[in-house]
Short mmCIF file of C-alpha atoms (C1' of nucleotides) in Angstrom, two decimals:
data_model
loop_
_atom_site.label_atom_id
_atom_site.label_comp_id
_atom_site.label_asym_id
_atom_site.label_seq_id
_atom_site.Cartn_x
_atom_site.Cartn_y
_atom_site.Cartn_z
CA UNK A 1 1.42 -10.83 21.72
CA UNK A 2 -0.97 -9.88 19.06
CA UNK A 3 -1.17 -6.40 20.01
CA UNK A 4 2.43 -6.32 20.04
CA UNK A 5 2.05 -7.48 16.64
CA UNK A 6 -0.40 -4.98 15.58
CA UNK A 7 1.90 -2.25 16.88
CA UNK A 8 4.79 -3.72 14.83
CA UNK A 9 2.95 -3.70 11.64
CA UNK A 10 1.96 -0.43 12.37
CA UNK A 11 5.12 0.65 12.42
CA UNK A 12 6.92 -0.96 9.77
CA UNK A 13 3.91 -2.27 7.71
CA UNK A 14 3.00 -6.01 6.66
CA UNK A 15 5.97 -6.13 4.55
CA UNK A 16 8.41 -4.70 6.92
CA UNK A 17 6.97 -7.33 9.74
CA UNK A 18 10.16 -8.87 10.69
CA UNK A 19 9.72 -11.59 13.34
CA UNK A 20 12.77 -10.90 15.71
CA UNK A 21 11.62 -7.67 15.70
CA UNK A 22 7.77 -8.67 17.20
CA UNK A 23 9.89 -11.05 19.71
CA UNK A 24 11.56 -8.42 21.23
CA UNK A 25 8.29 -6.28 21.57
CA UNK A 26 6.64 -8.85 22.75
CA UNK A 27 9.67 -9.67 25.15
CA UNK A 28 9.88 -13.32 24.17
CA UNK A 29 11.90 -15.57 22.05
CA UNK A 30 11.58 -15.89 18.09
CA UNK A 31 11.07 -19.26 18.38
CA UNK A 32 8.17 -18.70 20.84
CA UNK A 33 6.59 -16.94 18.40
CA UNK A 34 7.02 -20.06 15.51
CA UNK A 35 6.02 -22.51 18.59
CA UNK A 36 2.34 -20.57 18.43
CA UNK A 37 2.35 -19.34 14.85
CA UNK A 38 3.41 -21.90 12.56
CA UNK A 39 5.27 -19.49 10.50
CA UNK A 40 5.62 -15.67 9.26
CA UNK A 41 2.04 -15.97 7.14
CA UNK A 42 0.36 -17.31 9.83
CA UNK A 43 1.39 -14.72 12.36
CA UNK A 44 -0.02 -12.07 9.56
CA UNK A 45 -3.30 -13.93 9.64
CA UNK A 46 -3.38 -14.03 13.46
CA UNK A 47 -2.63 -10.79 13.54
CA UNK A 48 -5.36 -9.22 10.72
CA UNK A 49 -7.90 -11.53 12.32
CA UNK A 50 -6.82 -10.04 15.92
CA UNK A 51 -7.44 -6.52 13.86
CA UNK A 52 -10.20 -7.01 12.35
CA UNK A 53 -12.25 -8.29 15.83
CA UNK A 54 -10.96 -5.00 17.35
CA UNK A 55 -12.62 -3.18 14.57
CA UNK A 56 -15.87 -4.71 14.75
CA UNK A 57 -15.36 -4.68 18.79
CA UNK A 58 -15.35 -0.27 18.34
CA UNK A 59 -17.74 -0.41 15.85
CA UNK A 60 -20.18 -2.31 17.72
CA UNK A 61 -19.52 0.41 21.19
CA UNK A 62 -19.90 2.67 18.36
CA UNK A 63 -22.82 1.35 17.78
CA UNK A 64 -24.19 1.34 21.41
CA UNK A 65 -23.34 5.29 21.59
CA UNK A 66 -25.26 5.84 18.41
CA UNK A 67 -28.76 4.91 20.13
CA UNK A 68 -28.66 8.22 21.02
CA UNK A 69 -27.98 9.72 17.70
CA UNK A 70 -30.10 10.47 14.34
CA UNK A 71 -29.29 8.09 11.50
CA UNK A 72 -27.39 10.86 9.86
CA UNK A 73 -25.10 11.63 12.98
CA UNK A 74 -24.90 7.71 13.12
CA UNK A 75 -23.69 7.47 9.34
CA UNK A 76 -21.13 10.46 10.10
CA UNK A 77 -19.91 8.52 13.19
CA UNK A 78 -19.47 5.54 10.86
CA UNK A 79 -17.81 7.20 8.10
CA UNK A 80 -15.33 8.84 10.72
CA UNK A 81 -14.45 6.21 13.29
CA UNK A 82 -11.21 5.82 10.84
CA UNK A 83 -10.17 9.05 11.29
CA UNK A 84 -9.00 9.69 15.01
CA UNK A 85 -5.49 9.85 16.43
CA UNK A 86 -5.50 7.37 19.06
CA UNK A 87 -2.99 4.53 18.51
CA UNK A 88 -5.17 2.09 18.27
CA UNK A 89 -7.18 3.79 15.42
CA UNK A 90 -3.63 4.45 13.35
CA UNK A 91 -3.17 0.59 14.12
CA UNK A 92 -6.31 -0.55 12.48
CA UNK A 93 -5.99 2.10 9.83
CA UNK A 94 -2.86 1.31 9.05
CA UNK A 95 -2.73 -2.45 9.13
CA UNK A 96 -5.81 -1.71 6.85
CA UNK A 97 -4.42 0.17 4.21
CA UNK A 98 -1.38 -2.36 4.21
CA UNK A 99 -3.70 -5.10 3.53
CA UNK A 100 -5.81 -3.09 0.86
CA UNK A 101 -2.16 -2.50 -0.87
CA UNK A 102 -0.52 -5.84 -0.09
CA UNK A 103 -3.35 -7.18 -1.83
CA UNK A 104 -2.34 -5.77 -5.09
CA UNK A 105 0.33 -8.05 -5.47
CA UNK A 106 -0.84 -10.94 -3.36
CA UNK A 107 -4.04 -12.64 -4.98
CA UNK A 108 -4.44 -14.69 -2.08
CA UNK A 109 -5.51 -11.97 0.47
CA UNK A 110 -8.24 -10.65 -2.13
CA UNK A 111 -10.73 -12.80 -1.19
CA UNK A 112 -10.75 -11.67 2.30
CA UNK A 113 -10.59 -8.37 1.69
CA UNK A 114 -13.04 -8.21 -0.98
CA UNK A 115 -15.39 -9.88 1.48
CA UNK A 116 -14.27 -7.16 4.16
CA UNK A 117 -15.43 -4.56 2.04
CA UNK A 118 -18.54 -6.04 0.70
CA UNK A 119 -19.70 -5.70 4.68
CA UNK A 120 -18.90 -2.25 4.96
CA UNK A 121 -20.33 -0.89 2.07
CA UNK A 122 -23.40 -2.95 2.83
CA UNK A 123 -23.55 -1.30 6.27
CA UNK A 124 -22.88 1.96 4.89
CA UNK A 125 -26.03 1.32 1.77
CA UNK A 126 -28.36 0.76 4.82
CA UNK A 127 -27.55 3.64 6.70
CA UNK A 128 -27.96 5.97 3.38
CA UNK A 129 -31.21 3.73 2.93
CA UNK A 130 -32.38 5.47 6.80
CA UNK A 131 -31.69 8.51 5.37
CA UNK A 132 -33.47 7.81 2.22
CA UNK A 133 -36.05 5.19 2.48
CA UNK A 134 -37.34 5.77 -0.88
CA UNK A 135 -33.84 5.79 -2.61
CA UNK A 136 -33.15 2.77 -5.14
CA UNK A 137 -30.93 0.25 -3.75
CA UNK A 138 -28.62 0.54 -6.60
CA UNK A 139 -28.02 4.39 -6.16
CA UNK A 140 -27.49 3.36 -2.28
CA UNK A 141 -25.43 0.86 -3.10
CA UNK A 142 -23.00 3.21 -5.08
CA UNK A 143 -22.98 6.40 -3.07
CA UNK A 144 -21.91 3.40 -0.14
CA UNK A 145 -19.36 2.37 -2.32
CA UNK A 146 -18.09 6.19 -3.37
CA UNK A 147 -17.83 7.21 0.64
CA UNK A 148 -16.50 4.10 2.04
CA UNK A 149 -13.76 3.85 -1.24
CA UNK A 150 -13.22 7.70 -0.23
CA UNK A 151 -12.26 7.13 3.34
CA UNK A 152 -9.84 4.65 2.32
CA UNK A 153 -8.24 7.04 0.04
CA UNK A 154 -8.35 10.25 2.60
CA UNK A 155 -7.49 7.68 5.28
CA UNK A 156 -4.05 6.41 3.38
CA UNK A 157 -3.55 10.37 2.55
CA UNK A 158 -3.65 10.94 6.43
CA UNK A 159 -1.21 7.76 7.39
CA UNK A 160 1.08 9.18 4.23
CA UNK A 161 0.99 12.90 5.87
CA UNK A 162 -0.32 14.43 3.05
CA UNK A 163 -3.35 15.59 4.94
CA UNK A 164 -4.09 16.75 8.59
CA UNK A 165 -6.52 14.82 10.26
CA UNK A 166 -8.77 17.59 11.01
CA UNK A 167 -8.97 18.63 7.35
CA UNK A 168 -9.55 14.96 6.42
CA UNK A 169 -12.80 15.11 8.68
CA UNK A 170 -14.49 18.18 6.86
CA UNK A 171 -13.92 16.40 3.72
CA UNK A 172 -15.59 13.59 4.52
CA UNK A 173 -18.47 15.44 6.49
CA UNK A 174 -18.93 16.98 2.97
CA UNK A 175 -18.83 14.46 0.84
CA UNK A 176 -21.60 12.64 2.98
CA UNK A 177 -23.55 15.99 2.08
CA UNK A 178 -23.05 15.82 -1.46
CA UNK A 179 -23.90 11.96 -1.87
CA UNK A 180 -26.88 13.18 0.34
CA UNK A 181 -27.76 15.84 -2.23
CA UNK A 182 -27.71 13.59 -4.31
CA UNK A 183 -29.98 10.93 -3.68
CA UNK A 184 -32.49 13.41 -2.38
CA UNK A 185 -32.64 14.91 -5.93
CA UNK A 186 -32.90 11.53 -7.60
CA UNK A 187 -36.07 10.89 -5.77
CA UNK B 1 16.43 -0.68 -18.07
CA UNK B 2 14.01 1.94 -16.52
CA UNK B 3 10.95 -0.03 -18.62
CA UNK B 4 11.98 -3.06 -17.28
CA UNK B 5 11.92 -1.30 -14.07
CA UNK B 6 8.98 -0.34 -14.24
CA UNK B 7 7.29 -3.82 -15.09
CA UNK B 8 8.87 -5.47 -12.35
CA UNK B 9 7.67 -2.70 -9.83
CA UNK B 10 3.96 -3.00 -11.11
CA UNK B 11 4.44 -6.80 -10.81
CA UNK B 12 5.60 -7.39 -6.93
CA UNK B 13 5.51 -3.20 -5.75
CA UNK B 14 8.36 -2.04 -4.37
CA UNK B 15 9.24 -3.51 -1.39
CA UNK B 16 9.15 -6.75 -3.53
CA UNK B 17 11.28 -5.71 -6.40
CA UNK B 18 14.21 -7.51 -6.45
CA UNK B 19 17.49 -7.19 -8.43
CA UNK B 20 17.81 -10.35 -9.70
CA UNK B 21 14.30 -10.51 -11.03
CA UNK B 22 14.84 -7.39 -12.41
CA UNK B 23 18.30 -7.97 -14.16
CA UNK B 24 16.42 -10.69 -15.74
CA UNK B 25 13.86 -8.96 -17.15
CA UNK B 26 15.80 -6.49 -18.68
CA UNK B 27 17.74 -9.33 -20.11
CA UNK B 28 21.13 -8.29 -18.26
CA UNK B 29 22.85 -9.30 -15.46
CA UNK B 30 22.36 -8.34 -11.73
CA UNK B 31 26.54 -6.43 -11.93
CA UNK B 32 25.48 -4.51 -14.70
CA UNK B 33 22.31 -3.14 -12.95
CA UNK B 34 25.12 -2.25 -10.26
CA UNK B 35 27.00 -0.58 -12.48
CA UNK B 36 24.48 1.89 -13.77
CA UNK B 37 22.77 2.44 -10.32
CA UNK B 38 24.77 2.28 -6.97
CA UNK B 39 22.33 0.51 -5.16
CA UNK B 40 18.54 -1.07 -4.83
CA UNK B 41 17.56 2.37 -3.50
CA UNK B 42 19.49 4.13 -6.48
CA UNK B 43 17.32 1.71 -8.64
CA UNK B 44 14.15 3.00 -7.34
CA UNK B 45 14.93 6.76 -7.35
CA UNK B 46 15.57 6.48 -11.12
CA UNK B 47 12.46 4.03 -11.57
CA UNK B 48 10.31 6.41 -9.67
CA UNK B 49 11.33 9.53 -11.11
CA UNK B 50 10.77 7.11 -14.94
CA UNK B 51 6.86 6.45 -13.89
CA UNK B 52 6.76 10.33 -13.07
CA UNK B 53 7.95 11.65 -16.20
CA UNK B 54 6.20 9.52 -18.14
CA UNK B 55 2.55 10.17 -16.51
CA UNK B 56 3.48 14.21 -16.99
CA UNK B 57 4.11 13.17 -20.70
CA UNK B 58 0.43 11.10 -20.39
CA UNK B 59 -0.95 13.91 -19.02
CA UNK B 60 0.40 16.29 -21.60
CA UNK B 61 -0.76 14.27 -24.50
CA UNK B 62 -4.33 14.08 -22.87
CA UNK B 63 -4.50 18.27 -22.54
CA UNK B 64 -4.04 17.96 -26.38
CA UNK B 65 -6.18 15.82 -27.03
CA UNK B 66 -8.54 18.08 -24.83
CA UNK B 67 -8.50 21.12 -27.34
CA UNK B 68 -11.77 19.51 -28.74
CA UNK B 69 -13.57 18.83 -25.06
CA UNK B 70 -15.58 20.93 -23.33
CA UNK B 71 -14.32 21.64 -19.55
CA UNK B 72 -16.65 19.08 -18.38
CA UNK B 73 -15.17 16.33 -20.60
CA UNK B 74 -11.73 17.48 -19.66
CA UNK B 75 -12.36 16.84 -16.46
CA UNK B 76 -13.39 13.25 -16.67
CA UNK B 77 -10.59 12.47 -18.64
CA UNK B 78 -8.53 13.47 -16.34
CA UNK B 79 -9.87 12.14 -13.14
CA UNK B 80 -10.26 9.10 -15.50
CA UNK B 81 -7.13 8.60 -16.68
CA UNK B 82 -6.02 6.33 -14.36
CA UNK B 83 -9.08 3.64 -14.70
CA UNK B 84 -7.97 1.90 -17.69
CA UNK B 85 -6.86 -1.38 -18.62
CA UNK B 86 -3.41 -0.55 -20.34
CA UNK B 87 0.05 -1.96 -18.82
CA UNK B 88 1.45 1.79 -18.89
CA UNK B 89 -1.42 2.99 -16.72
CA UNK B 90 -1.48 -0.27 -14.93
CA UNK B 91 1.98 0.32 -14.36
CA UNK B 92 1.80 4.26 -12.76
CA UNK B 93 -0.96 3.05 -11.02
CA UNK B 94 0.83 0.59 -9.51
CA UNK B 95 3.38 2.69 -8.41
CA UNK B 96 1.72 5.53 -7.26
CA UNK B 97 -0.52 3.42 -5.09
CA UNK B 98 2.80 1.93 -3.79
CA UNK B 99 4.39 5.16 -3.68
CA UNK B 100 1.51 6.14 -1.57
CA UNK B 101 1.37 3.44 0.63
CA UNK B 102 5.38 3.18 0.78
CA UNK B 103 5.24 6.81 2.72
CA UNK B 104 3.33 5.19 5.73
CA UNK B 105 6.36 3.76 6.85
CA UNK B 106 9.17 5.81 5.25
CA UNK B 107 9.29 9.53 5.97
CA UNK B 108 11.67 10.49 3.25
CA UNK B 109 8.95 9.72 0.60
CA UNK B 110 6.44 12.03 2.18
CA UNK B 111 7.69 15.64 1.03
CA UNK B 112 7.56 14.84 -3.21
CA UNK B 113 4.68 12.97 -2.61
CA UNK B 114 2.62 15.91 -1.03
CA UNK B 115 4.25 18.28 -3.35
CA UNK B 116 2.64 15.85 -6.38
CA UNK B 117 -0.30 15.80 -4.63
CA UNK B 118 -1.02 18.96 -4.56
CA UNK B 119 -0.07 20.00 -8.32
CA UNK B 120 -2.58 17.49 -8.90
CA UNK B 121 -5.29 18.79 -7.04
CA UNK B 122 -4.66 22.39 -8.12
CA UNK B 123 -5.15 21.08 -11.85
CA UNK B 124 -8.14 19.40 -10.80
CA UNK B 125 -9.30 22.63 -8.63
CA UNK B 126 -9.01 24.60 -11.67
CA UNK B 127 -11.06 22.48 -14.33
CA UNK B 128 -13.78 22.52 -11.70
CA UNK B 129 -13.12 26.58 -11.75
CA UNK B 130 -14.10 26.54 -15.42
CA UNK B 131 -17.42 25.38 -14.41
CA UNK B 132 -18.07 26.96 -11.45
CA UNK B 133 -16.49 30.11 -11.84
CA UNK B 134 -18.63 31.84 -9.37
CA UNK B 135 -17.57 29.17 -6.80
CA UNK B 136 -15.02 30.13 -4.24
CA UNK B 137 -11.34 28.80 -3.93
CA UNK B 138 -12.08 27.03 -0.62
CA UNK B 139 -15.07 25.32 -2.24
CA UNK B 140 -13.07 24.61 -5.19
CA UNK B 141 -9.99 23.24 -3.80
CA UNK B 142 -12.00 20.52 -1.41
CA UNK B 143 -13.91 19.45 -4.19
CA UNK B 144 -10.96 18.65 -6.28
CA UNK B 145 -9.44 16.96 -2.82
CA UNK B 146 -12.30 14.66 -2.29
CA UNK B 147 -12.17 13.83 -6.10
CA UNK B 148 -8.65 13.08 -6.15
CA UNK B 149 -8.40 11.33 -3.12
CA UNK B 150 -11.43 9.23 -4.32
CA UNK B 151 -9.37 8.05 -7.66
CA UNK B 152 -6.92 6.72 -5.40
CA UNK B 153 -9.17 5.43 -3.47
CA UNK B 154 -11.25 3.65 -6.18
CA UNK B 155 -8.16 2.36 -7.85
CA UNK B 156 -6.73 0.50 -5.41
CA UNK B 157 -10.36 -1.12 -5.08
CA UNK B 158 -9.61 -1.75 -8.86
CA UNK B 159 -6.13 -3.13 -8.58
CA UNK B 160 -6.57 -5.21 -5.38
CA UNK B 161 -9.37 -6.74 -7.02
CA UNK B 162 -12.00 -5.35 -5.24
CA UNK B 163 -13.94 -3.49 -8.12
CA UNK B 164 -14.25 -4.25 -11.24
CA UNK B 165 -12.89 -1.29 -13.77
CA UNK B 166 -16.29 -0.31 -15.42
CA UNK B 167 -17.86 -0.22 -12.40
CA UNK B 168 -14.96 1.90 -10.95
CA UNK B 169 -15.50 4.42 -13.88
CA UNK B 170 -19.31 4.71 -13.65
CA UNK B 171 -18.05 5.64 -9.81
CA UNK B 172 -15.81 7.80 -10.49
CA UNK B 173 -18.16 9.69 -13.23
CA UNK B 174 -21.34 9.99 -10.85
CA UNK B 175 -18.67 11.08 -7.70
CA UNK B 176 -17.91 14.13 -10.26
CA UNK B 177 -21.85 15.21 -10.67
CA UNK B 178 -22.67 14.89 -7.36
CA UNK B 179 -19.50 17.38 -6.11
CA UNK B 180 -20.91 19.40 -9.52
CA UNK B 181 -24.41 19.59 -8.09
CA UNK B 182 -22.94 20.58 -4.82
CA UNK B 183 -20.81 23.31 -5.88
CA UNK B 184 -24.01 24.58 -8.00
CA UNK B 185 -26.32 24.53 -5.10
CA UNK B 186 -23.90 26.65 -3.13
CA UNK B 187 -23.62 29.52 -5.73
"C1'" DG C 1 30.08 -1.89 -20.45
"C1'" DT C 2 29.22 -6.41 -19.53
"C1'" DC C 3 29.87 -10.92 -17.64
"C1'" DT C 4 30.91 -14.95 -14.14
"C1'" DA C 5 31.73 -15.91 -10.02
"C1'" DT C 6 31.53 -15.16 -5.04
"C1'" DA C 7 31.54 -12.67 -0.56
"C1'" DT C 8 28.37 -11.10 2.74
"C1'" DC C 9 24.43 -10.58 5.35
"C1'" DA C 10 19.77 -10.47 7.01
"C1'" DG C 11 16.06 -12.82 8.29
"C1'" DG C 12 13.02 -17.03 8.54
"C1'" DA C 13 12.87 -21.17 10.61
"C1'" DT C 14 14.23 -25.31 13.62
"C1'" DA C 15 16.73 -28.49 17.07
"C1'" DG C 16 17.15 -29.59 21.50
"C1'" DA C 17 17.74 -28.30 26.42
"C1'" DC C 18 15.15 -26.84 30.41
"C1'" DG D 1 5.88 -22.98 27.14
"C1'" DT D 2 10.03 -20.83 26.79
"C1'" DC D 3 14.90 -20.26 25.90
"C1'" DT D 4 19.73 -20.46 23.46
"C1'" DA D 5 22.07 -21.61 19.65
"C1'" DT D 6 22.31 -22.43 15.03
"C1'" DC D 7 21.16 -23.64 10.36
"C1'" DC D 8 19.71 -22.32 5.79
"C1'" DT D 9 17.95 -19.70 2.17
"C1'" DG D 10 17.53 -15.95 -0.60
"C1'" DA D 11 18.96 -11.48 -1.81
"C1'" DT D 12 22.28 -7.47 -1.96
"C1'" DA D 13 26.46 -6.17 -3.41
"C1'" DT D 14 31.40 -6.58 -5.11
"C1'" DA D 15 35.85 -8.50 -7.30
"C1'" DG D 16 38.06 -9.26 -11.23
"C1'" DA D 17 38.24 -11.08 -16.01
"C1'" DC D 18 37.01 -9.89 -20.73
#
DNA sequence: GTCTATATCAGGATAGAC
DNA sequence: GTCTATCCTGATATAGAC
């Protein structure tokens, strides 16, 4: 059910969610899906919640993988695990970049979001700080803000077909260079 | 009409615009808006094509301006152009980060968007040119891809709330001499 | 060109049977 | 828990007068 409604939004984007359409992918009734959601908002929050655990859930096997890896081939792995082409990827991408946007003109979602993001960057500010232990935390802090804030922005150019996914990938291998560059001449 | 448009757009994006709300604002009522476009989608086409003429006019007043900046200034103004606090760059923010976000789910959008796109980062490409000559076209053209995918990026951090605007700007500024420093260390 | 209705419709939500 | 049937609201779009 909450894949279903994962694939839906996907497809047609928070905004386009239309709950007859997730009944029939989900092969049940609309008013099975009210009798477990209590109503349109709360199958959106389900549904990011259900989104956002499958994120963490890859990032975490990424994770696992990544014991065999160099902090810099971990941070890459990181910084790319948005851009792939299996559905499931363009789900989480997608629903991702409709939250980020929804959240323009809906103050509520900000919080989460905002929260959402603080995490990553944080994540990505201790990798860098692997890479470059003697690196101030604030210049972490913003080259981790400039790389996640730049896959979000490559990543929506991807979904919008703008860019090719392959091409998206260099530019992000590169920009981790640069930021790398960077901090190393800072020290 | 097209102002009003515009306002109402920036307001709810959109997928949220709707007639009424916009007859009202422009102080007409919803027949009239009828009358001078055949439908909601009519509405938009004109609205959109508004918000593009009027950020090629921004633009063009900015290049002006520019007669007095070095190519290094030029350059931050106008990857910076977008981060400021003014409801007409609110406004074309707004859109294009809708516009952008629209083309996930619609198709149709996708072709004037990537044709957009890519005037913009040719401009970009060839600012960065002026400072690099010696740097090659390839080297040129991602740099000016990762910047201007990073501006979107960064502002719609800044609109959803996310990031603050100065600290979007100090971003943006420090994103430009670190793909500097890169393009320098490759000459 | 502009307005006041009003037709029409899509989609969210619920009642009540099984 | 799940369905069928239906209500209700809100929004697009049009008719027809001025």
């Amino acid at each position: 059910m909450l894949e279903a409604a994962a694939r839906v939004i996907a497809r047609h984007g928070v905004r386009g969610l239309r709950v007859e359409e997730l009944a029939a992918e989900a092969g049940v009734s609309t008013a099975l899906i009210y009798y477990h959601f209590k109503n349109r908002q709360g199958i959106l929050r389900a549904t990011l919640d259900f989104i956002n655990d499958r994120a963490e859930r890859y990032t975490t096997d990424r994770v696992a993988d990544a014991s065999s890896l160099d902090a810099r081939g971990e941070l890459e792995q990181t910084l790319l695990l948005e851009f792939q082409d299996s559905p499931e990827v363009r789900e989480n991408s997608t629903a991702w970049g409709e939250l980020r946007a929804s959240a323009v003109f809906e103050p509520e979602l900000r919080k989460d979001l905002a929260r959402a993001t603080l995490v990553w960057v944080q994540d990505v500010a201790e990798l860098l700080g692997k890479l470059h232990p003697v690196a101030g935390a604030g210049a972490l802090a913003q080259a981790a803000e400039r790389l996640t804030a730049l896959v979000e922005g490559l990543s929506t150019r991807w979904l919008s077909g703008s860019l090719p996914l392959a091409h998206a990938r260099t530019l992000m291998k590169e920009a981790i260079d640069a930021e790398l560059v960077r901090l190393g001449n800072q020290r």
